[in-house]
Structures are given as structure tokens and as C-alpha cells.
CSV table of C-alpha atoms in Angstrom, one decimal:
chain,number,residue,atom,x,y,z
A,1,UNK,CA,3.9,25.0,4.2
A,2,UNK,CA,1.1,23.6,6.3
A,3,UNK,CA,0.6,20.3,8.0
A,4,UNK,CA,-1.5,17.7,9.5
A,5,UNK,CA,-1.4,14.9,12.1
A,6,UNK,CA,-2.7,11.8,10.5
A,7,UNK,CA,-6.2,12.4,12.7
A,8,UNK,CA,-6.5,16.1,11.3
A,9,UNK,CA,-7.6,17.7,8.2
A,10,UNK,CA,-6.6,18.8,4.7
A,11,UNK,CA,-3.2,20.1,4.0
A,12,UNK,CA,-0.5,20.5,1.6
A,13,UNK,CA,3.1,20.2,1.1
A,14,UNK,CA,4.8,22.0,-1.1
A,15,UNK,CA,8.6,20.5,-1.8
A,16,UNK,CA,11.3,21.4,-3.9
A,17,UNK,CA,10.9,18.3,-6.2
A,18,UNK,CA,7.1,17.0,-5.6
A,19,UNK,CA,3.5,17.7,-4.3
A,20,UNK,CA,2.3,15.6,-1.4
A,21,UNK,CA,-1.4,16.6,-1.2
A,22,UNK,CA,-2.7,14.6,2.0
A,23,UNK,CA,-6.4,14.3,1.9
A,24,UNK,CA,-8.8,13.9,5.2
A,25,UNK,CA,-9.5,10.8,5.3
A,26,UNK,CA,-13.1,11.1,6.3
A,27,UNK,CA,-13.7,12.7,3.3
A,28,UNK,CA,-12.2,9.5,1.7
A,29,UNK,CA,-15.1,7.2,4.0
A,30,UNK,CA,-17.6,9.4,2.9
A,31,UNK,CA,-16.8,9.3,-1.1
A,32,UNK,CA,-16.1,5.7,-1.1
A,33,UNK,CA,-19.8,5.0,0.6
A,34,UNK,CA,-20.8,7.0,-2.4
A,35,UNK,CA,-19.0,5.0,-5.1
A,36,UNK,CA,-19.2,1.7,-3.9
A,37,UNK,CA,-23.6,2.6,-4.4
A,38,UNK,CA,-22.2,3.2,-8.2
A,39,UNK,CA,-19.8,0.3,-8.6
A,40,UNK,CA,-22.4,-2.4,-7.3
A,41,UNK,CA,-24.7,-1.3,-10.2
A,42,UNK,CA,-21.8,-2.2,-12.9
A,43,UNK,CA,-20.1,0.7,-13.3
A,44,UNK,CA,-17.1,-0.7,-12.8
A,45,UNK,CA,-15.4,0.8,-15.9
A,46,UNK,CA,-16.1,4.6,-14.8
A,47,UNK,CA,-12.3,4.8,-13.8
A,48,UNK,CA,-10.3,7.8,-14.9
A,49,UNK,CA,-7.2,8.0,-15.9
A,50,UNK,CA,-4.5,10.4,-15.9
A,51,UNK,CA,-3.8,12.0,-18.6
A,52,UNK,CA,-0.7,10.9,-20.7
A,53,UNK,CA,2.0,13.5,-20.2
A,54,UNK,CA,2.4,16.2,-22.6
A,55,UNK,CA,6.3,16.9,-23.8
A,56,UNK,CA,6.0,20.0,-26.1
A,57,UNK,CA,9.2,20.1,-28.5
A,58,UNK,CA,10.8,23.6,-28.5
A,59,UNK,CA,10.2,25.5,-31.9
A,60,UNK,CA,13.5,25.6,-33.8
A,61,UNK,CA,14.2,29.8,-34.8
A,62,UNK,CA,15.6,31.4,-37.4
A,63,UNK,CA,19.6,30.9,-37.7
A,64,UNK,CA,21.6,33.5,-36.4
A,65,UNK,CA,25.0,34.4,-38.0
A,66,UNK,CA,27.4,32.1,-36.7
A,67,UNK,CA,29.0,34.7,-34.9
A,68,UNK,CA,25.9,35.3,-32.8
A,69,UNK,CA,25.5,33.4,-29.7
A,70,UNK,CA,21.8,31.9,-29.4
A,71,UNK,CA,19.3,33.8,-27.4
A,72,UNK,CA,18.6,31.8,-23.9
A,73,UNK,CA,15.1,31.8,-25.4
A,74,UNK,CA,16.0,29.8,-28.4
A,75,UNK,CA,18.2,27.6,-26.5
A,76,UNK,CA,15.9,26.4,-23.5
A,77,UNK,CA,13.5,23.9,-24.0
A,78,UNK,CA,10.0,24.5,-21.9
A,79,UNK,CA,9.7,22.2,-19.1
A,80,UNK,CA,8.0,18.9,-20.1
A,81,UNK,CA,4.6,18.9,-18.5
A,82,UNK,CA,4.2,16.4,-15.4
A,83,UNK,CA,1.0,14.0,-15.3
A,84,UNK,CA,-1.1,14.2,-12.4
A,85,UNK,CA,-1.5,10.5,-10.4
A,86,UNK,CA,-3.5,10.6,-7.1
A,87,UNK,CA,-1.9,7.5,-4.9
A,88,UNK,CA,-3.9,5.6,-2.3
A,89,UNK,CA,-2.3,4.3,0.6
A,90,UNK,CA,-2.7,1.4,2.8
A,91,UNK,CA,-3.5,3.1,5.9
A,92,UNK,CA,-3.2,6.6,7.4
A,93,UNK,CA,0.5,8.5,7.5
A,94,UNK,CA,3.1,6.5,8.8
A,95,UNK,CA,6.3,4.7,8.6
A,96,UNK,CA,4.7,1.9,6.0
A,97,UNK,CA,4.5,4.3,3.4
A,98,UNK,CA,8.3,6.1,3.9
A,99,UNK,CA,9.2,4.7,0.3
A,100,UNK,CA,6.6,6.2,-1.6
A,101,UNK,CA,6.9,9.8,0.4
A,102,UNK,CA,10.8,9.5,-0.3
A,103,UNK,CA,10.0,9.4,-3.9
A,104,UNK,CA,8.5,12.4,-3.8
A,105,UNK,CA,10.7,14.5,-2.0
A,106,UNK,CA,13.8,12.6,-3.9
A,107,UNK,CA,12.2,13.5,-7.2
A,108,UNK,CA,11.9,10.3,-8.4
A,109,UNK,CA,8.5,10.2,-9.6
A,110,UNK,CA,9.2,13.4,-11.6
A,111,UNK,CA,12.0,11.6,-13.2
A,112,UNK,CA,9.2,9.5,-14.8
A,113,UNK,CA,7.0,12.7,-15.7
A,114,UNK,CA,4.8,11.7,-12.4
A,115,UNK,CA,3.1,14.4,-9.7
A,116,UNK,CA,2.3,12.2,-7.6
A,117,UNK,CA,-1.1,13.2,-4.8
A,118,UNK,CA,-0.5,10.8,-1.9
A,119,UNK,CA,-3.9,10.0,-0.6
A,120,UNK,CA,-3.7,8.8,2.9
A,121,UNK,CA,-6.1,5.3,3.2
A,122,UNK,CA,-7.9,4.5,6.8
A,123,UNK,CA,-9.9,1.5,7.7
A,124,UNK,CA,-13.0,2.5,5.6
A,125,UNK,CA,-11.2,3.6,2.5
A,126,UNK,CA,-12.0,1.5,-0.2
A,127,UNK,CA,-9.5,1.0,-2.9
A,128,UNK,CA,-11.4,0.0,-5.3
A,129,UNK,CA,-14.3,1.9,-5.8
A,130,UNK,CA,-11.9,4.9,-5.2
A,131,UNK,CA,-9.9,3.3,-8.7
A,132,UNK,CA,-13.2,2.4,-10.2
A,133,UNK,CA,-14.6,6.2,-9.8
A,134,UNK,CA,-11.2,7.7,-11.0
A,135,UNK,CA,-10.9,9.5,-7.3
A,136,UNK,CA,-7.2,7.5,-7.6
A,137,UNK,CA,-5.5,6.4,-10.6
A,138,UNK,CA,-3.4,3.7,-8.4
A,139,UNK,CA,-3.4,2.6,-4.9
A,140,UNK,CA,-1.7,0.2,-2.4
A,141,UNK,CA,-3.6,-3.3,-1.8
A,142,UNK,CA,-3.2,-6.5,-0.8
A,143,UNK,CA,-3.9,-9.4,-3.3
A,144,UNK,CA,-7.2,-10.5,-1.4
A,145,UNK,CA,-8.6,-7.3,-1.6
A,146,UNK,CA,-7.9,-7.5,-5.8
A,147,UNK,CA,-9.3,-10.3,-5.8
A,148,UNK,CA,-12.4,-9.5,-3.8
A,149,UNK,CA,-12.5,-6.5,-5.9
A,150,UNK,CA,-12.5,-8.3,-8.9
A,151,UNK,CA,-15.2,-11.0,-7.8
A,152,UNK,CA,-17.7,-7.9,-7.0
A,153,UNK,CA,-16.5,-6.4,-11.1
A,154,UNK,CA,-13.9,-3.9,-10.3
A,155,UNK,CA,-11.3,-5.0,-12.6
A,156,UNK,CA,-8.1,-4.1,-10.6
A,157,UNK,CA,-4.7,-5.2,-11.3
A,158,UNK,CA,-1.9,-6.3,-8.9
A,159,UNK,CA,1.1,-4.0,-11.0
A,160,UNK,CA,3.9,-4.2,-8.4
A,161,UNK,CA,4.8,-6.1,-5.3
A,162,UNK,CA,6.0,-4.2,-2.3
A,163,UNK,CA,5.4,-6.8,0.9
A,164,UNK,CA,6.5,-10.0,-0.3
A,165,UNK,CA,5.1,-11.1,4.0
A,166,UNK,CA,1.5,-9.6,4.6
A,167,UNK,CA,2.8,-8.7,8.0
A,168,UNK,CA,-0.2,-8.9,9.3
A,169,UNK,CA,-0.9,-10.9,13.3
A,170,UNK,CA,-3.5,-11.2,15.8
A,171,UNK,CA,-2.9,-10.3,19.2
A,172,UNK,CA,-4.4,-12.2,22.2
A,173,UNK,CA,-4.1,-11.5,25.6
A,174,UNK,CA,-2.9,-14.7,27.5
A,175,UNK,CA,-6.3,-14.0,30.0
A,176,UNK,CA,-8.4,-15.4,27.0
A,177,UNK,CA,-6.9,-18.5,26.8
A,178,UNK,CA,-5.9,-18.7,23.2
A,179,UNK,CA,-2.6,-20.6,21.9
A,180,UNK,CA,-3.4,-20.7,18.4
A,181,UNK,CA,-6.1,-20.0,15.7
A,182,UNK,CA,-7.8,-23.2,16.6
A,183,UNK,CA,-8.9,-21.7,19.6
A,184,UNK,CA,-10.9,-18.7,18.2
A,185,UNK,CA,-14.1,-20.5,18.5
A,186,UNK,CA,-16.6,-18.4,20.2
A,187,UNK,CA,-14.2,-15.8,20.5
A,188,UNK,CA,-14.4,-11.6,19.6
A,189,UNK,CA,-11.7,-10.7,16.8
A,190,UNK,CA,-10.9,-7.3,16.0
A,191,UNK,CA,-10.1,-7.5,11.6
A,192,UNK,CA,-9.7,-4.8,8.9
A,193,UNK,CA,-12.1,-5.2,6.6
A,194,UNK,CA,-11.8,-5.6,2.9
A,195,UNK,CA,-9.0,-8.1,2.6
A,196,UNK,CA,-7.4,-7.4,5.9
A,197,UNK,CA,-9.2,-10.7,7.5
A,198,UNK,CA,-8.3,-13.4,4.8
A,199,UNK,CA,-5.6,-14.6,6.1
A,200,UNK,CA,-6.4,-15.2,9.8
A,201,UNK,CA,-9.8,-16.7,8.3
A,202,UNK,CA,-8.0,-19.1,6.3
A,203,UNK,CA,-5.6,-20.1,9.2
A,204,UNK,CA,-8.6,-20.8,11.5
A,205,UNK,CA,-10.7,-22.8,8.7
A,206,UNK,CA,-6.9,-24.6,8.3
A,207,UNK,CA,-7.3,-25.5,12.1
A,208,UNK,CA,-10.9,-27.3,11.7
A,209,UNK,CA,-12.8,-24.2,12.2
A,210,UNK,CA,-15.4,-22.7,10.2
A,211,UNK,CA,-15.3,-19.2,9.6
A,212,UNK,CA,-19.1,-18.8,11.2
A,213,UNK,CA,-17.3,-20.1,14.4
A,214,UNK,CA,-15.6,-16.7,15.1
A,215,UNK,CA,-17.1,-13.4,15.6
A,216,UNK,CA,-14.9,-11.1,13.4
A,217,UNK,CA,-15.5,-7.8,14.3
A,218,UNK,CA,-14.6,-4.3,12.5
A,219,UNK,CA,-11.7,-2.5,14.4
A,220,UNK,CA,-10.6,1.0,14.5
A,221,UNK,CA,-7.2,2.1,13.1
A,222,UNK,CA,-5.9,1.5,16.5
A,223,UNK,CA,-5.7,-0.5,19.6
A,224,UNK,CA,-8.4,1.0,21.5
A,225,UNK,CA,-10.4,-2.1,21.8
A,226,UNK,CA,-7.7,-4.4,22.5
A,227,UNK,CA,-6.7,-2.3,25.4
A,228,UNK,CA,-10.9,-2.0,26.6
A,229,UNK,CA,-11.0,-5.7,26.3
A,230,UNK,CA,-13.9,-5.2,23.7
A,231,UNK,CA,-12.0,-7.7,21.7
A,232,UNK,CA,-10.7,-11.2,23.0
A,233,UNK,CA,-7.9,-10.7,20.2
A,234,UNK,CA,-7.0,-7.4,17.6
A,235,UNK,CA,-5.5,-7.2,14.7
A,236,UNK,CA,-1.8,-5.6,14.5
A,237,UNK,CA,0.9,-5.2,12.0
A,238,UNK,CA,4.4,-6.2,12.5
A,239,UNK,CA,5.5,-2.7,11.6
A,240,UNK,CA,3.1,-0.6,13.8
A,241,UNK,CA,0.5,-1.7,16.3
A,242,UNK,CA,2.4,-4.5,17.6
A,243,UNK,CA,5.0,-2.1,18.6
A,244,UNK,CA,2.2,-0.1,20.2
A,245,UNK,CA,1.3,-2.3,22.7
A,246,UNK,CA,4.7,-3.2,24.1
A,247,UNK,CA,5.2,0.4,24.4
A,248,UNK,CA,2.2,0.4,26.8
A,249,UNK,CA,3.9,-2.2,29.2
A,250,UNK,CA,2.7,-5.8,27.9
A,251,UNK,CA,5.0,-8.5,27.4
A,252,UNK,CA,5.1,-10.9,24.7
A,253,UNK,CA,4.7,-14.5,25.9
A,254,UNK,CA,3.9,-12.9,29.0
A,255,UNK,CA,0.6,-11.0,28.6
A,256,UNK,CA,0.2,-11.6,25.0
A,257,UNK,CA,-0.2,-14.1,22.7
A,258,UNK,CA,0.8,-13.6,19.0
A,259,UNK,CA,-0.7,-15.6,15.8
A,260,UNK,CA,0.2,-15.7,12.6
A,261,UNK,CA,-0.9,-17.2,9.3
A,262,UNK,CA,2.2,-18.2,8.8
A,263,UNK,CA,2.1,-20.1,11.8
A,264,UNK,CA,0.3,-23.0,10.2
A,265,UNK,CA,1.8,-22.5,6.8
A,266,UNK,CA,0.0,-19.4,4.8
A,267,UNK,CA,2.6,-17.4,3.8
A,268,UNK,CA,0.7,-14.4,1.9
A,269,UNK,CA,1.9,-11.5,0.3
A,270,UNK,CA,1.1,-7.9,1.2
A,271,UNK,CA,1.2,-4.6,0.1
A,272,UNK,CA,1.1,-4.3,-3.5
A,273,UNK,CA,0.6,-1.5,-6.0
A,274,UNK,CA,-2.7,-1.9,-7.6
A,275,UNK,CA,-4.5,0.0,-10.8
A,276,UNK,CA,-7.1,-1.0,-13.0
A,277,UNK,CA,-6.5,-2.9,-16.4
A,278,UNK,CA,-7.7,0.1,-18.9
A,279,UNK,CA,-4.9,2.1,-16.9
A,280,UNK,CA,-2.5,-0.9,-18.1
A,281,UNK,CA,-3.5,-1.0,-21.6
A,282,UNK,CA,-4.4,2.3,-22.2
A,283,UNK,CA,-1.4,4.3,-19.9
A,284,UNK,CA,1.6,1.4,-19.5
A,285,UNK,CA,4.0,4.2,-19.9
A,286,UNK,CA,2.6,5.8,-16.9
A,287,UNK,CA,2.1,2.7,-15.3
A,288,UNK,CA,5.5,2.3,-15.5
A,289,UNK,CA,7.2,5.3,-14.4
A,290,UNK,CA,4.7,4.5,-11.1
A,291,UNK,CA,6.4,1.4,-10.5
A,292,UNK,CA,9.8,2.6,-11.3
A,293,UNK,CA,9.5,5.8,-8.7
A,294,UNK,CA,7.5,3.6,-5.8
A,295,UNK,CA,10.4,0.9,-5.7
A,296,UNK,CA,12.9,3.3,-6.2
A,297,UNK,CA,11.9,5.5,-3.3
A,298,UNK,CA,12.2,1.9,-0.8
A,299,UNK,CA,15.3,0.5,-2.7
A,300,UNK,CA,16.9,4.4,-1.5
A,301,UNK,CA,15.1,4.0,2.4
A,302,UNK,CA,16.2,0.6,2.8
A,303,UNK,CA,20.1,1.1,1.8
A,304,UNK,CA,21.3,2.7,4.2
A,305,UNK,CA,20.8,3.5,8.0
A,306,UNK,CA,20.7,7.3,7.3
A,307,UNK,CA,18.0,7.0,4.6
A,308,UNK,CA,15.8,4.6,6.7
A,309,UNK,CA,15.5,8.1,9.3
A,310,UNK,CA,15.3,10.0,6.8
A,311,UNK,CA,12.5,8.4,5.0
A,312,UNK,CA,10.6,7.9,8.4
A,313,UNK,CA,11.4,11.5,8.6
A,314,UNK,CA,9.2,12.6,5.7
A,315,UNK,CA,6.5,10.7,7.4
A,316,UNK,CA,6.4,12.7,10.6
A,317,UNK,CA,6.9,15.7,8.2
A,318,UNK,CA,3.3,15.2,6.7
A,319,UNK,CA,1.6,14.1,10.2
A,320,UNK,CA,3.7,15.7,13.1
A,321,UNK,CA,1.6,13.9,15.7
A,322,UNK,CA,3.6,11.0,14.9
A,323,UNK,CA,6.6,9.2,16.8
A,324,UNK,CA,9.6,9.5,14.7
A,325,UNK,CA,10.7,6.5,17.0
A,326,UNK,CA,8.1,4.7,16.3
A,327,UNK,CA,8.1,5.3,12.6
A,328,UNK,CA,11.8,4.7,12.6
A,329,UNK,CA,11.0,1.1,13.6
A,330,UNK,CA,8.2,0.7,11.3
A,331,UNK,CA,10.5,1.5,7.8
A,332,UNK,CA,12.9,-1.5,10.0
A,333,UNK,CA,9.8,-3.7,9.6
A,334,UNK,CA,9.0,-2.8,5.9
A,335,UNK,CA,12.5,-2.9,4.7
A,336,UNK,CA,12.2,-6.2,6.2
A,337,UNK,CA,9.3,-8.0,4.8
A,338,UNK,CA,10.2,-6.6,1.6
A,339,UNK,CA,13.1,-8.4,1.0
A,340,UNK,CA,11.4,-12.2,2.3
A,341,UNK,CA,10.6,-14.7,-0.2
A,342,UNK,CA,10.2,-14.6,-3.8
A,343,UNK,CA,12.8,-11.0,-3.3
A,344,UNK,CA,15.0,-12.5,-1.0
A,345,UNK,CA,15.7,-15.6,-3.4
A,346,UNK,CA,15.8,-13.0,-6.5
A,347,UNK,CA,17.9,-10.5,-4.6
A,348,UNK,CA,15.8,-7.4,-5.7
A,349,UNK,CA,12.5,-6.0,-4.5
A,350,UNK,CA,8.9,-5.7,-6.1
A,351,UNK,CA,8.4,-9.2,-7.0
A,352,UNK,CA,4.8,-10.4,-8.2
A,353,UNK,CA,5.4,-13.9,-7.5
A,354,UNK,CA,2.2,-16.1,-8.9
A,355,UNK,CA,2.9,-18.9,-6.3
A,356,UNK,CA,2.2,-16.5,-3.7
A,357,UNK,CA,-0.6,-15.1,-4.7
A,358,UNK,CA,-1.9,-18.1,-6.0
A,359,UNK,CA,-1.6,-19.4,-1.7
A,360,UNK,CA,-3.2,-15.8,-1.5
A,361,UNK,CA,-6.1,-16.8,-3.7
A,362,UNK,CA,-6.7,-19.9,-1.9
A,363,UNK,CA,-6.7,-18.3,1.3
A,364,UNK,CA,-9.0,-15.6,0.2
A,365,UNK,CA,-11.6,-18.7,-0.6
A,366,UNK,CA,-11.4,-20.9,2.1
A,367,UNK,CA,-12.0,-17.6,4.6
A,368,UNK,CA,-15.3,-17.1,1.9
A,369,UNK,CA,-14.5,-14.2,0.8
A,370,UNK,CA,-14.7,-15.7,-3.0
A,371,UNK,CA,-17.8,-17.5,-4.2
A,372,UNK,CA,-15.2,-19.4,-6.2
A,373,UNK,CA,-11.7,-19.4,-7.1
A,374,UNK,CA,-10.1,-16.3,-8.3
A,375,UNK,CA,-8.4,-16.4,-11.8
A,376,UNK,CA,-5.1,-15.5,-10.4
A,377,UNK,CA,-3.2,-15.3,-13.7
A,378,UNK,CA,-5.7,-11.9,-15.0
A,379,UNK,CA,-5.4,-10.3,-11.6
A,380,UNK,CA,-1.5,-9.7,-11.8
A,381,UNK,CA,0.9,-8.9,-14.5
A,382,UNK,CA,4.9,-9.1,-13.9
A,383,UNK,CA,5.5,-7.0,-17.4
A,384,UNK,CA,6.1,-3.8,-14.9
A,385,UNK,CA,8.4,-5.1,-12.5
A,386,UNK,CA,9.9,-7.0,-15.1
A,387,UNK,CA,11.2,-3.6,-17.1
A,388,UNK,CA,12.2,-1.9,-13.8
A,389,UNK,CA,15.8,-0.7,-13.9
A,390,UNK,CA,18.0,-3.6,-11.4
A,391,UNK,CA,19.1,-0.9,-9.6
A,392,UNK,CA,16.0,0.2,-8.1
A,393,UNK,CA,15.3,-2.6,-7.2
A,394,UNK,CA,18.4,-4.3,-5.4
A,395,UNK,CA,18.8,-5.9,-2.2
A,396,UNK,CA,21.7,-3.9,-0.2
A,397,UNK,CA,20.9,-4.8,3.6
């Protein structure tokens, strides 16, 4: 078995019950500068699919006298053959992502006839001209980047909800100044781009700004900047980078400042699984069996203590460079924001609540991302989620 850090190159490994193929993601940045050429001229339809599983039937033999016990042969069905389903990712290997590598090794995507490729993401893979050239059959968004997506003729569908919180905050160090978003003006911002800024662009427009009045920057899949003061504020998660930082000695209230959308009222959903809408009408079975196995695999992290470790566990398996610590604390974080909201008032997991993606929408505009609004109800379906068995989906902790 061979391995990677998440800064390394191609590897593959090779489990009892699933294939994690974890693809350099330069070689992602790279394609996707290719694709997105392709999709801008309207090929937004050249997504692939995979191929609907093939169950062969064993061939009935010739009877036997009934005295004769059946050959093993004629009493063994072949194996039913496993469609093949490469998975984007948010963001490089880590702890965010513990539920759809638990899947894997627990089996449960080839429970639904699924091999699933897990396809690390990075800060210049781009979901969805990866989906639109058939590079990934699904991949993990956020509802601003579907909807940006769909605005530029990618037709991508929100399928599942994972985050029903974005989790997403800027940091500031207290040196700047800055107490809230209305105090951006002028100021260097560190965002992730391609959905990653809506919100904070929304919560500084919802403060008087315009977004002009802020110099949003594109930041590295760390903290590098933040630390260099090249940014006056950076973009973290609440699962990972802000967790980074304190490591490194700051304090909160102390040396940093943290904002959130939420703090004047945005409450926007994150992660969500994403494919395109031939995939859902032409594949729903597969479709499925993809939502079934992804909230499976964080309903089994997220119930107990043990399983939490464990699924941070797989992650450091794929990228040993990692801090099992560290990723520990991010499945904490996930399990979390996954059970907010819509899911906490339901009591289960995946929700696709329209009211919050509706706010999501919104945001999305008034940041100006959209030329106009979004047509939320064609950019989600809740069909999936709907059918997923209740205990996959459960709130334990």
C-alpha cells in the first residue's frame, strides 16, 4: 500500500472493502484550467456519467439427481459488478472529509454497488467544470458555488446536504483594528474563491459596504499570509485553520478577532453533495446509493467517541503528514455543524432545507456573484435525502 501527505503526489490505497484513489491535486488545477476554456464555450452538457451497474444473473444448470449435492459452481452467484464514481472533495485530505473515507473502508458505498475514487479538492479545483467534463461524477460544494455554476451554464444539482452551518470565519488580528465586517473598508482579505467569499461579501454589503470597498484577495490552502501579515484578515474554517492558529500561540479576543456571517444574521449552509441534473435523471439509482453511503459513513463517525478517531484515522491513513490531533478535532467540528438547523430540528442529518439556501441565494447576490437571482427551487432536489434509510441518518450525539 502506498501513501501520500496531502502536499505530495499520486497514490493508492487498496482496502479490504473499497478503493481510495487520491489524485495530485495539481494535476486537478491544471485540468480544471483546461475545462473551464471548454465549459465557457457551452459545453456544459459534456458530463460523463458512470456507468449503471451491471448485476449478471447466474445461469440456472442442468438438475442433478436429488441425491446429488450442487456443485459450488452452480450454487455461487458471480459477484455483481461495482460502478465506478470519482468523488471531489472540498479541500485537500483531512478531518472534513472523515465520513466519506469511512464509507469506504466500512464498505458502505459497495453496499450500494459504488467504488468510490475520492478526488482530493485544493483551492483551484473547480467543481464544476470537473462535473461538466465527466473528470468527477459528483463532488462536495457549497450552495453558492451551484449556483455560480449554474449562472455561468453548468447545470449542477445540490443532491444532499452535509453542513447544515458553512463554518466558514474570517480572522483578524486585533493590530488591524477590525470589530466587525463593517470595518473591512480599505482592508486586505484573504477568500477562497469560487463560492468560498459569498458569505463574508454579503455580511459586509449587510453592514453598508459595497463589495468594491474591500480588497478580496486569493489565499493559499493555509495560513501563510495571515501569519506574513500579507493579509489584514484570512479566511479559516471552524474545523481546521482556526485551530491552526491557536496552536501557534494567538489568543482569541486577545490577538484575534473572529467574524462571522452569522454574526449579523446569514446563516448559510455548507458542504453539500453536488452532481449534475442528467446524472439525476438519467442515474437516480446511482445517485442514490451516493447519498445513502456519504451520510451513512458521518451518521457511523459521529455516533460514538471511538468512531469519530477512527474516522479521523482514515484521514491520516491517506495523508500521513497530517495531525491525527488536529484531525480528531476537525471530525468534532463537522459532527457539529452537521447536526445545526434544519437537522437539528428534524433530528437526522443531510437535510436540503430550501429556506437556507434560499438566504444562501440571496447572499450569493448581494456579494455579486449573480447577475440576478438564482432559481433556487431547480438548483436542489430533496427526492434523495428524502428516500435515505432513517437510520443513516439519525442524530445520536
Amino acid at each position: 500500500m502506498t501513501t501520500q501527505s496531502s502536499k505530495g503526489a499520486k497514490v493508492s490505497l487498496s482496502r479490504n472493502r473499497g478503493l481510495i484513489k487520491s489524485t495530485l491535486v495539481a494535476g486537478l488545477i491544471t485540468s480544471t484550467m483546461v475545462l473551464m476554456t471548454a465549459c465557457s464555450s457551452g459545453s456544459s452538457d459534456a458530463a460523463g456519467s458512470a456507468a449503471s451497474p451491471a448485476a449478471p444473473a447466474a445461469e440456472a444448470t442442468a438438475a442433478a439427481p436429488s441425491a446429488a449435492a450442487p456443485s459450488a459452481a452452480a450454487s455461487e452467484a458471480p459477484p455483481a459488478e461495482l460502478t465506478k464514481v470519482a468523488y471531489l472533495m472540498p479541500w485537500v485530505i483531512q478531518g472534513e472529509e472523515a465520513g466519506q473515507f469511512a464509507a469506504v473502508e466500512q464498505g458502505f458505498f459497495n453496499d450500494e454497488g459504488i467504488e468510490v475514487e475520492i478526488v482530493p479538492g485544493g483551492p483551484d479545483a473547480r467543481a464544476g467544470a470537473l462535473l461538466a467534463s465527466g473528470s468527477v461524477q459528483f463532488a462536495v460544494m457549497n450552495p453558492a458555488g451551484i449556483y455560480t455554476n449554474r449562472a455561468e451554464g453548468i447545470p449542477v444539482v445540490g443532491v444532499g446536504g452535509i453542513n447544515q452551518v458553512d463554518g466558514l470565519l474570517v480572522m483578524c488580528k486585533t493590530s488591524t483594528g477590525i470589530k466587525s465586517f463593517g470595518d473591512l473598508k480599505g482592508k486586505k482579505v484573504g477568500v477562497w474563491l469560487g463560492g468560498g467569499e459569498a458569505g463574508f461579501q454579503a455580511a459586509a454589503v449587510t453592514e453598508g459596504l459595497a463589495v468594491a470597498d474591500v480588497e478580496w484577495l486569493p489565499q493559499k490552502f493555509s495560513m501563510e499570509e495571515f501569519f506574513n501579515d500579507a493579509f489584514d484578515c484570512a479566511s479559516a474554517t471552524e474545523w481546521n485553520e482556526k485551530h491552526i492558529v491557536y496552536k501557534e500561540g494567538y489568543k482569541a479576543g486577545v490577538d484575534v478577532v473572529e467574524l462571522r456571517p452569522a454574526d449579523v444574521g446569514l446563516f448559510l449552509p455548507g458542504d453539500s453533495m453536488a452532481t449534475l441534473e442528467s446524472t439525476v435523471a438519467d442515474q437516480p439509482e446511482l445517485v442514490q446509493g451516493m447519498v445513502n453511503a456519504t451520510l451513512r459513513g458521518w451518521q457511523w463517525v459521529c455516533s460514538s467517541p471511538e468512531n469519530r478517531k477512527t474516522g479521523a484515522q482514515y484521514t491520516v491513513d491517506a495523508a500521513p503528514d497530517l495531525d491525527l490531533g488536529l484531525q480528531i478535532i476537525q471530525v468534532e467540528e463537522m459532527c457539529s455543524l452537521m447536526a445545526q438547523g434544519p437537522a437539528k430540528a428534524e433530528g437526522a442529518i443531510g437535510a436540503v432545507a430550501v429556506d437556507s439556501w434560499k438566504q444562501s441565494a440571496d447572499a450569493t447576490l448581494a456579494a455579486g456573484q449573480l447577475t440576478e437571482p438564482a432559481d433556487v427551487p431547480s438548483a436542489l432536489t430533496t427526492q434523495f435525502v428524502d428516500a435515505v434509510p432513517a437510520e443513516y441518518r439519525k442524530i445520536t450525539w
